[in-house]
PDB file of C-alpha atoms in Angstrom:
ATOM      1  CA  ASP A 164     -73.165 -21.464 -63.981  1.00  0.00           C
ATOM      2  CA  SER A 165     -71.465 -18.644 -63.573  1.00  0.00           C
ATOM      3  CA  GLY A 166     -70.876 -17.878 -67.533  1.00  0.00           C
ATOM      4  CA  VAL A 167     -67.368 -18.248 -67.231  1.00  0.00           C
ATOM      5  CA  THR A 168     -66.086 -21.587 -68.627  1.00  0.00           C
ATOM      6  CA  GLN A 169     -62.766 -23.160 -68.690  1.00  0.00           C
ATOM      7  CA  THR A 170     -60.851 -26.151 -70.798  1.00  0.00           C
ATOM      8  CA  PRO A 171     -59.565 -28.650 -70.342  1.00  0.00           C
ATOM      9  CA  LYS A 172     -61.997 -29.520 -67.236  1.00  0.00           C
ATOM     10  CA  HIS A 173     -59.043 -32.284 -66.286  1.00  0.00           C
ATOM     11  CA  LEU A 174     -55.527 -32.492 -67.360  1.00  0.00           C
ATOM     12  CA  ILE A 175     -52.974 -35.180 -66.282  1.00  0.00           C
ATOM     13  CA  THR A 176     -49.305 -34.930 -67.564  1.00  0.00           C
ATOM     14  CA  ALA A 177     -46.145 -35.637 -66.285  1.00  0.00           C
ATOM     15  CA  THR A 178     -43.187 -33.381 -64.163  1.00  0.00           C
ATOM     16  CA  GLY A 179     -41.494 -31.254 -66.826  1.00  0.00           C
ATOM     17  CA  GLN A 180     -44.241 -30.921 -69.591  1.00  0.00           C
ATOM     18  CA  ARG A 181     -45.778 -27.801 -69.968  1.00  0.00           C
ATOM     19  CA  VAL A 182     -49.638 -27.161 -70.315  1.00  0.00           C
ATOM     20  CA  THR A 183     -52.207 -24.285 -71.435  1.00  0.00           C
ATOM     21  CA  LEU A 184     -55.397 -23.630 -69.753  1.00  0.00           C
ATOM     22  CA  ARG A 185     -58.381 -21.853 -71.728  1.00  0.00           C
ATOM     23  CA  CYS A 186     -60.962 -19.422 -69.900  1.00  0.00           C
ATOM     24  CA  SER A 187     -63.206 -17.583 -71.595  1.00  0.00           C
ATOM     25  CA  PRO A 188     -64.875 -14.283 -68.974  1.00  0.00           C
ATOM     26  CA  ARG A 189     -68.291 -13.658 -68.939  1.00  0.00           C
ATOM     27  CA  SER A 190     -69.843 -11.792 -71.587  1.00  0.00           C
ATOM     28  CA  GLY A 191     -69.153  -8.226 -71.084  1.00  0.00           C
ATOM     29  CA  ASP A 192     -66.347  -8.878 -68.689  1.00  0.00           C
ATOM     30  CA  LEU A 193     -63.288  -6.910 -69.555  1.00  0.00           C
ATOM     31  CA  SER A 194     -61.261  -8.426 -66.649  1.00  0.00           C
ATOM     32  CA  VAL A 195     -59.353 -12.165 -65.991  1.00  0.00           C
ATOM     33  CA  TYR A 196     -57.941 -13.362 -62.697  1.00  0.00           C
ATOM     34  CA  TRP A 197     -56.433 -16.791 -62.443  1.00  0.00           C
ATOM     35  CA  TYR A 198     -56.070 -18.229 -59.036  1.00  0.00           C
ATOM     36  CA  GLN A 199     -54.548 -21.520 -57.586  1.00  0.00           C
ATOM     37  CA  GLN A 200     -56.260 -24.198 -55.306  1.00  0.00           C
ATOM     38  CA  SER A 201     -54.665 -26.768 -53.225  1.00  0.00           C
ATOM     39  CA  LEU A 202     -55.120 -28.112 -50.308  1.00  0.00           C
ATOM     40  CA  ASP A 203     -52.074 -27.012 -48.250  1.00  0.00           C
ATOM     41  CA  GLN A 204     -52.813 -23.785 -49.790  1.00  0.00           C
ATOM     42  CA  GLY A 205     -56.060 -23.206 -50.336  1.00  0.00           C
ATOM     43  CA  LEU A 206     -56.953 -20.812 -52.709  1.00  0.00           C
ATOM     44  CA  GLN A 207     -54.632 -18.121 -54.226  1.00  0.00           C
ATOM     45  CA  PHE A 208     -54.614 -15.819 -56.240  1.00  0.00           C
ATOM     46  CA  LEU A 209     -51.861 -15.941 -59.286  1.00  0.00           C
ATOM     47  CA  ILE A 210     -52.383 -12.971 -61.443  1.00  0.00           C
ATOM     48  CA  GLN A 211     -54.952 -10.484 -63.019  1.00  0.00           C
ATOM     49  CA  TYR A 212     -55.829  -9.392 -66.642  1.00  0.00           C
ATOM     50  CA  TYR A 213     -58.036  -6.029 -67.398  1.00  0.00           C
ATOM     51  CA  ASN A 214     -58.424  -5.501 -71.145  1.00  0.00           C
ATOM     52  CA  GLY A 215     -55.291  -7.800 -72.320  1.00  0.00           C
ATOM     53  CA  GLU A 216     -53.050  -5.606 -69.799  1.00  0.00           C
ATOM     54  CA  GLU A 217     -51.805  -7.689 -66.843  1.00  0.00           C
ATOM     55  CA  ARG A 218     -53.032  -5.735 -63.780  1.00  0.00           C
ATOM     56  CA  ALA A 219     -52.367  -7.182 -61.018  1.00  0.00           C
ATOM     57  CA  LYS A 220     -49.465  -9.792 -59.613  1.00  0.00           C
ATOM     58  CA  GLY A 221     -49.809 -12.250 -56.841  1.00  0.00           C
ATOM     59  CA  ASN A 222     -47.908 -15.426 -55.552  1.00  0.00           C
ATOM     60  CA  ILE A 223     -47.346 -16.261 -59.511  1.00  0.00           C
ATOM     61  CA  LEU A 224     -44.110 -18.347 -60.099  1.00  0.00           C
ATOM     62  CA  GLU A 225     -42.099 -17.569 -62.473  1.00  0.00           C
ATOM     63  CA  ARG A 226     -42.302 -21.104 -64.655  1.00  0.00           C
ATOM     64  CA  PHE A 227     -45.628 -19.726 -65.210  1.00  0.00           C
ATOM     65  CA  SER A 228     -47.575 -16.854 -67.275  1.00  0.00           C
ATOM     66  CA  ALA A 229     -50.351 -15.711 -68.643  1.00  0.00           C
ATOM     67  CA  GLN A 230     -52.041 -13.484 -71.577  1.00  0.00           C
ATOM     68  CA  GLN A 231     -55.600 -12.111 -72.194  1.00  0.00           C
ATOM     69  CA  PHE A 232     -56.508 -11.991 -76.005  1.00  0.00           C
ATOM     70  CA  PRO A 233     -58.383  -9.149 -77.795  1.00  0.00           C
ATOM     71  CA  ASP A 234     -61.485 -10.763 -77.529  1.00  0.00           C
ATOM     72  CA  LEU A 235     -61.025 -11.468 -73.559  1.00  0.00           C
ATOM     73  CA  HIS A 236     -60.176 -14.941 -73.356  1.00  0.00           C
ATOM     74  CA  SER A 237     -57.225 -16.135 -71.488  1.00  0.00           C
ATOM     75  CA  GLU A 238     -54.577 -18.368 -71.429  1.00  0.00           C
ATOM     76  CA  LEU A 239     -52.315 -19.451 -68.150  1.00  0.00           C
ATOM     77  CA  ASN A 240     -49.325 -21.068 -69.065  1.00  0.00           C
ATOM     78  CA  LEU A 241     -47.556 -23.608 -66.961  1.00  0.00           C
ATOM     79  CA  SER A 242     -44.038 -24.787 -67.772  1.00  0.00           C
ATOM     80  CA  SER A 243     -41.765 -27.168 -66.009  1.00  0.00           C
ATOM     81  CA  LEU A 244     -44.561 -28.809 -64.231  1.00  0.00           C
ATOM     82  CA  GLU A 245     -43.765 -30.102 -61.109  1.00  0.00           C
ATOM     83  CA  LEU A 246     -44.784 -32.555 -58.594  1.00  0.00           C
ATOM     84  CA  GLY A 247     -46.616 -29.686 -56.493  1.00  0.00           C
ATOM     85  CA  ASP A 248     -47.934 -28.086 -59.169  1.00  0.00           C
ATOM     86  CA  SER A 249     -50.519 -30.525 -59.485  1.00  0.00           C
ATOM     87  CA  ALA A 250     -54.736 -28.566 -57.863  1.00  0.00           C
ATOM     88  CA  LEU A 251     -57.032 -26.865 -59.387  1.00  0.00           C
ATOM     89  CA  TYR A 252     -56.589 -23.924 -61.579  1.00  0.00           C
ATOM     90  CA  PHE A 253     -59.618 -21.451 -61.071  1.00  0.00           C
ATOM     91  CA  CYS A 254     -60.427 -18.311 -63.805  1.00  0.00           C
ATOM     92  CA  ALA A 255     -62.539 -15.401 -62.497  1.00  0.00           C
ATOM     93  CA  SER A 256     -63.842 -12.527 -64.103  1.00  0.00           C
ATOM     94  CA  SER A 257     -65.227  -8.851 -63.276  1.00  0.00           C
ATOM     95  CA  VAL A 258     -66.649  -6.271 -65.580  1.00  0.00           C
ATOM     96  CA  GLN A 259     -63.964  -3.725 -64.919  1.00  0.00           C
ATOM     97  CA  GLY A 260     -61.542  -5.497 -62.811  1.00  0.00           C
ATOM     98  CA  GLN A 261     -62.218  -2.814 -60.142  1.00  0.00           C
ATOM     99  CA  THR A 262     -61.431  -3.022 -56.243  1.00  0.00           C
ATOM    100  CA  LYS A 263     -64.807  -4.048 -55.236  1.00  0.00           C
ATOM    101  CA  GLU A 264     -66.409  -5.616 -57.435  1.00  0.00           C
ATOM    102  CA  THR A 265     -67.401  -9.443 -57.743  1.00  0.00           C
ATOM    103  CA  GLN A 266     -65.482 -12.114 -59.305  1.00  0.00           C
ATOM    104  CA  TYR A 267     -67.515 -14.816 -60.769  1.00  0.00           C
ATOM    105  CA  PHE A 268     -65.683 -18.125 -61.105  1.00  0.00           C
ATOM    106  CA  GLY A 269     -65.131 -20.611 -63.456  1.00  0.00           C
ATOM    107  CA  PRO A 270     -65.685 -24.647 -62.549  1.00  0.00           C
ATOM    108  CA  GLY A 271     -61.875 -24.748 -63.060  1.00  0.00           C
ATOM    109  CA  THR A 272     -59.547 -27.044 -64.473  1.00  0.00           C
ATOM    110  CA  ARG A 273     -58.401 -30.256 -62.655  1.00  0.00           C
ATOM    111  CA  LEU A 274     -54.250 -30.878 -62.976  1.00  0.00           C
ATOM    112  CA  LEU A 275     -52.466 -33.914 -61.858  1.00  0.00           C
ATOM    113  CA  VAL A 276     -48.931 -34.159 -62.314  1.00  0.00           C
ATOM    114  CA  LEU A 277     -47.427 -37.068 -62.819  1.00  0.00           C
TER     115      LEU A 277
ATOM    116  CA  GLY Y  23     -48.257 -10.922 -43.012  1.00  0.00           C
ATOM    117  CA  GLU Y  24     -52.081 -10.402 -44.702  1.00  0.00           C
ATOM    118  CA  SER Y  25     -54.027 -13.315 -43.708  1.00  0.00           C
ATOM    119  CA  VAL Y  26     -57.156 -14.081 -43.760  1.00  0.00           C
ATOM    120  CA  GLY Y  27     -58.522 -17.153 -41.615  1.00  0.00           C
ATOM    121  CA  LEU Y  28     -61.326 -19.255 -40.264  1.00  0.00           C
ATOM    122  CA  HIS Y  29     -61.633 -20.379 -36.752  1.00  0.00           C
ATOM    123  CA  LEU Y  30     -63.155 -24.193 -37.436  1.00  0.00           C
ATOM    124  CA  PRO Y  31     -62.282 -26.505 -40.524  1.00  0.00           C
ATOM    125  CA  THR Y  32     -65.837 -28.205 -40.326  1.00  0.00           C
ATOM    126  CA  LEU Y  33     -68.941 -27.291 -39.208  1.00  0.00           C
ATOM    127  CA  SER Y  34     -72.281 -29.724 -38.770  1.00  0.00           C
ATOM    128  CA  VAL Y  35     -75.731 -28.303 -38.405  1.00  0.00           C
ATOM    129  CA  GLN Y  36     -79.547 -30.024 -38.009  1.00  0.00           C
ATOM    130  CA  GLU Y  37     -81.183 -29.059 -40.917  1.00  0.00           C
ATOM    131  CA  GLY Y  38     -83.189 -26.154 -40.303  1.00  0.00           C
ATOM    132  CA  ASP Y  39     -81.320 -24.684 -36.926  1.00  0.00           C
ATOM    133  CA  ASN Y  40     -79.139 -21.959 -37.755  1.00  0.00           C
ATOM    134  CA  SER Y  41     -75.497 -21.850 -38.998  1.00  0.00           C
ATOM    135  CA  ILE Y  42     -72.635 -19.339 -37.999  1.00  0.00           C
ATOM    136  CA  ILE Y  43     -69.425 -19.396 -39.777  1.00  0.00           C
ATOM    137  CA  ASN Y  44     -66.695 -17.528 -38.112  1.00  0.00           C
ATOM    138  CA  CYS Y  45     -63.340 -16.032 -39.713  1.00  0.00           C
ATOM    139  CA  ALA Y  46     -60.319 -13.701 -38.446  1.00  0.00           C
ATOM    140  CA  TYR Y  47     -57.800 -11.479 -40.349  1.00  0.00           C
ATOM    141  CA  SER Y  48     -55.024  -9.795 -39.838  1.00  0.00           C
ATOM    142  CA  ASN Y  49     -54.457  -6.685 -41.984  1.00  0.00           C
ATOM    143  CA  SER Y  50     -56.625  -4.095 -40.880  1.00  0.00           C
ATOM    144  CA  ALA Y  51     -56.082  -2.293 -44.080  1.00  0.00           C
ATOM    145  CA  SER Y  52     -58.385  -5.186 -45.527  1.00  0.00           C
ATOM    146  CA  ASP Y  53     -61.743  -3.443 -45.923  1.00  0.00           C
ATOM    147  CA  TYR Y  54     -63.671  -5.259 -48.456  1.00  0.00           C
ATOM    148  CA  PHE Y  55     -65.067  -8.730 -47.559  1.00  0.00           C
ATOM    149  CA  ILE Y  56     -66.448 -11.338 -49.578  1.00  0.00           C
ATOM    150  CA  TRP Y  57     -68.110 -14.707 -48.382  1.00  0.00           C
ATOM    151  CA  TYR Y  58     -67.903 -17.471 -50.882  1.00  0.00           C
ATOM    152  CA  LYS Y  59     -69.623 -21.243 -51.124  1.00  0.00           C
ATOM    153  CA  GLN Y  60     -67.725 -23.882 -53.009  1.00  0.00           C
ATOM    154  CA  GLU Y  61     -69.888 -26.873 -53.923  1.00  0.00           C
ATOM    155  CA  SER Y  62     -67.548 -30.273 -54.651  1.00  0.00           C
ATOM    156  CA  GLY Y  63     -66.400 -30.365 -57.941  1.00  0.00           C
ATOM    157  CA  LYS Y  64     -67.515 -26.602 -58.971  1.00  0.00           C
ATOM    158  CA  GLY Y  65     -65.926 -22.859 -58.258  1.00  0.00           C
ATOM    159  CA  PRO Y  66     -66.278 -20.648 -55.726  1.00  0.00           C
ATOM    160  CA  GLN Y  67     -69.411 -18.817 -55.967  1.00  0.00           C
ATOM    161  CA  PHE Y  68     -70.284 -15.373 -54.546  1.00  0.00           C
ATOM    162  CA  ILE Y  69     -72.670 -15.100 -51.509  1.00  0.00           C
ATOM    163  CA  ILE Y  70     -72.387 -11.494 -49.783  1.00  0.00           C
ATOM    164  CA  ASP Y  71     -70.196  -8.686 -49.739  1.00  0.00           C
ATOM    165  CA  ILE Y  72     -69.515  -6.350 -46.691  1.00  0.00           C
ATOM    166  CA  ARG Y  73     -67.649  -2.742 -46.524  1.00  0.00           C
ATOM    167  CA  SER Y  74     -65.746  -1.655 -43.991  1.00  0.00           C
ATOM    168  CA  ASN Y  75     -67.774   1.285 -43.725  1.00  0.00           C
ATOM    169  CA  MET Y  76     -70.753  -1.455 -42.832  1.00  0.00           C
ATOM    170  CA  ASP Y  77     -71.417  -3.422 -39.733  1.00  0.00           C
ATOM    171  CA  LYS Y  78     -74.058  -5.640 -41.191  1.00  0.00           C
ATOM    172  CA  ARG Y  79     -75.380  -6.441 -44.109  1.00  0.00           C
ATOM    173  CA  GLN Y  80     -78.337  -9.392 -45.257  1.00  0.00           C
ATOM    174  CA  GLY Y  81     -79.093 -11.317 -48.134  1.00  0.00           C
ATOM    175  CA  GLN Y  82     -81.698 -14.198 -48.891  1.00  0.00           C
ATOM    176  CA  ARG Y  83     -81.177 -16.429 -45.867  1.00  0.00           C
ATOM    177  CA  VAL Y  84     -77.411 -15.526 -44.828  1.00  0.00           C
ATOM    178  CA  THR Y  85     -76.173 -12.235 -43.134  1.00  0.00           C
ATOM    179  CA  VAL Y  86     -72.444 -10.856 -42.798  1.00  0.00           C
ATOM    180  CA  LEU Y  87     -71.466  -9.453 -39.639  1.00  0.00           C
ATOM    181  CA  LEU Y  88     -68.453  -7.486 -39.080  1.00  0.00           C
ATOM    182  CA  ASN Y  89     -66.509  -6.909 -35.772  1.00  0.00           C
ATOM    183  CA  LYS Y  90     -63.834  -3.959 -36.946  1.00  0.00           C
ATOM    184  CA  THR Y  91     -62.562  -3.163 -33.613  1.00  0.00           C
ATOM    185  CA  VAL Y  92     -61.513  -7.576 -33.322  1.00  0.00           C
ATOM    186  CA  LYS Y  93     -61.128  -7.883 -36.870  1.00  0.00           C
ATOM    187  CA  HIS Y  94     -63.800 -10.689 -37.347  1.00  0.00           C
ATOM    188  CA  LEU Y  95     -66.536 -11.673 -39.297  1.00  0.00           C
ATOM    189  CA  SER Y  96     -68.904 -13.974 -39.323  1.00  0.00           C
ATOM    190  CA  LEU Y  97     -71.520 -15.828 -41.506  1.00  0.00           C
ATOM    191  CA  GLN Y  98     -75.402 -16.539 -40.594  1.00  0.00           C
ATOM    192  CA  ILE Y  99     -77.294 -19.111 -42.311  1.00  0.00           C
ATOM    193  CA  ALA Y 100     -81.000 -18.671 -41.331  1.00  0.00           C
ATOM    194  CA  ALA Y 101     -83.009 -22.501 -41.546  1.00  0.00           C
ATOM    195  CA  THR Y 102     -79.455 -24.361 -43.224  1.00  0.00           C
ATOM    196  CA  GLN Y 103     -80.794 -26.990 -45.811  1.00  0.00           C
ATOM    197  CA  PRO Y 104     -78.808 -29.806 -47.136  1.00  0.00           C
ATOM    198  CA  GLY Y 105     -78.428 -27.632 -50.233  1.00  0.00           C
ATOM    199  CA  ASP Y 106     -76.359 -25.529 -48.082  1.00  0.00           C
ATOM    200  CA  SER Y 107     -74.101 -27.885 -47.948  1.00  0.00           C
ATOM    201  CA  ALA Y 108     -70.137 -26.951 -48.894  1.00  0.00           C
ATOM    202  CA  VAL Y 109     -66.975 -25.206 -48.409  1.00  0.00           C
ATOM    203  CA  TYR Y 110     -67.919 -21.176 -47.385  1.00  0.00           C
ATOM    204  CA  PHE Y 111     -64.338 -19.519 -47.733  1.00  0.00           C
ATOM    205  CA  CYS Y 112     -64.041 -15.877 -46.374  1.00  0.00           C
ATOM    206  CA  ALA Y 113     -62.092 -13.594 -48.253  1.00  0.00           C
ATOM    207  CA  GLY Y 114     -60.311  -9.910 -47.803  1.00  0.00           C
ATOM    208  CA  ARG Y 115     -59.148  -7.239 -50.186  1.00  0.00           C
ATOM    209  CA  MET Y 116     -56.595  -4.832 -49.713  1.00  0.00           C
ATOM    210  CA  ASP Y 117     -58.354  -1.472 -51.014  1.00  0.00           C
ATOM    211  CA  TYR Y 118     -55.801   0.164 -53.216  1.00  0.00           C
ATOM    212  CA  GLY Y 119     -57.987   2.941 -53.755  1.00  0.00           C
ATOM    213  CA  GLY Y 120     -57.807   1.971 -57.454  1.00  0.00           C
ATOM    214  CA  SER Y 121     -58.468  -1.035 -59.778  1.00  0.00           C
ATOM    215  CA  GLN Y 122     -56.132  -3.070 -58.272  1.00  0.00           C
ATOM    216  CA  GLY Y 123     -56.800  -5.548 -55.385  1.00  0.00           C
ATOM    217  CA  ASN Y 124     -56.250  -9.117 -54.365  1.00  0.00           C
ATOM    218  CA  LEU Y 125     -58.491 -11.631 -52.769  1.00  0.00           C
ATOM    219  CA  ILE Y 126     -57.123 -13.729 -49.568  1.00  0.00           C
ATOM    220  CA  PHE Y 127     -58.821 -16.467 -49.347  1.00  0.00           C
ATOM    221  CA  GLY Y 128     -59.238 -17.984 -45.683  1.00  0.00           C
ATOM    222  CA  LYS Y 129     -58.638 -22.220 -46.362  1.00  0.00           C
ATOM    223  CA  GLY Y 130     -62.500 -22.688 -45.615  1.00  0.00           C
ATOM    224  CA  THR Y 131     -65.036 -24.263 -43.332  1.00  0.00           C
ATOM    225  CA  LYS Y 132     -66.716 -27.689 -44.515  1.00  0.00           C
ATOM    226  CA  LEU Y 133     -70.195 -26.856 -43.358  1.00  0.00           C
ATOM    227  CA  SER Y 134     -72.866 -30.078 -43.514  1.00  0.00           C
ATOM    228  CA  VAL Y 135     -76.044 -30.611 -42.910  1.00  0.00           C
ATOM    229  CA  LYS Y 136     -77.698 -33.111 -41.154  1.00  0.00           C
ATOM    230  CA  PRO Y 137     -81.203 -34.356 -42.133  1.00  0.00           C
TER     231      PRO Y 137
END
């Protein structure tokens, strides 16, 4: 158990809908990262937050957004969902969000868009 | 562009044998590398990391080798056990000298351990 929690574990929704994925980092970690894992693209970095502020952006679509709250939990919002958004979404956390810190991954949210 | 890739999608080894999983990277600015293990239904789990100023780093039953000349790294697992069965990812990170640094993951190698 990494100490990172994610909810829900599974999510099934329809195209065009909007969903929110939630992540709680390990106790003491200030930085949160979001990743998307699909069969054809592998594990892709989406976005990073540090202490409530966006720090780095990866391959995140404009339909997706995220935020980190004062209690350090983070939410990833996916809107206007398409079939291709079906994937595993992982959250990871690290202490300070520095380049060479270990990132600890949560168990993921499996999203299925029908 | 930047990429991190694995040579083989699957690897099957006999229990007790040593396993070697290879990874190549394209960007010489990627000077920090990590190996993750992902078991079915779980998130990636950190195994070992290595910085570009090192050629080799050892952990418990695992060794990572880095060859910067040919931009190649490998993960060696000694005395492979059934519990080692998983998908192994290498990831490289650009060193921006500050707090930024996205992980670029390879596609993964599925390791199967035969009893």
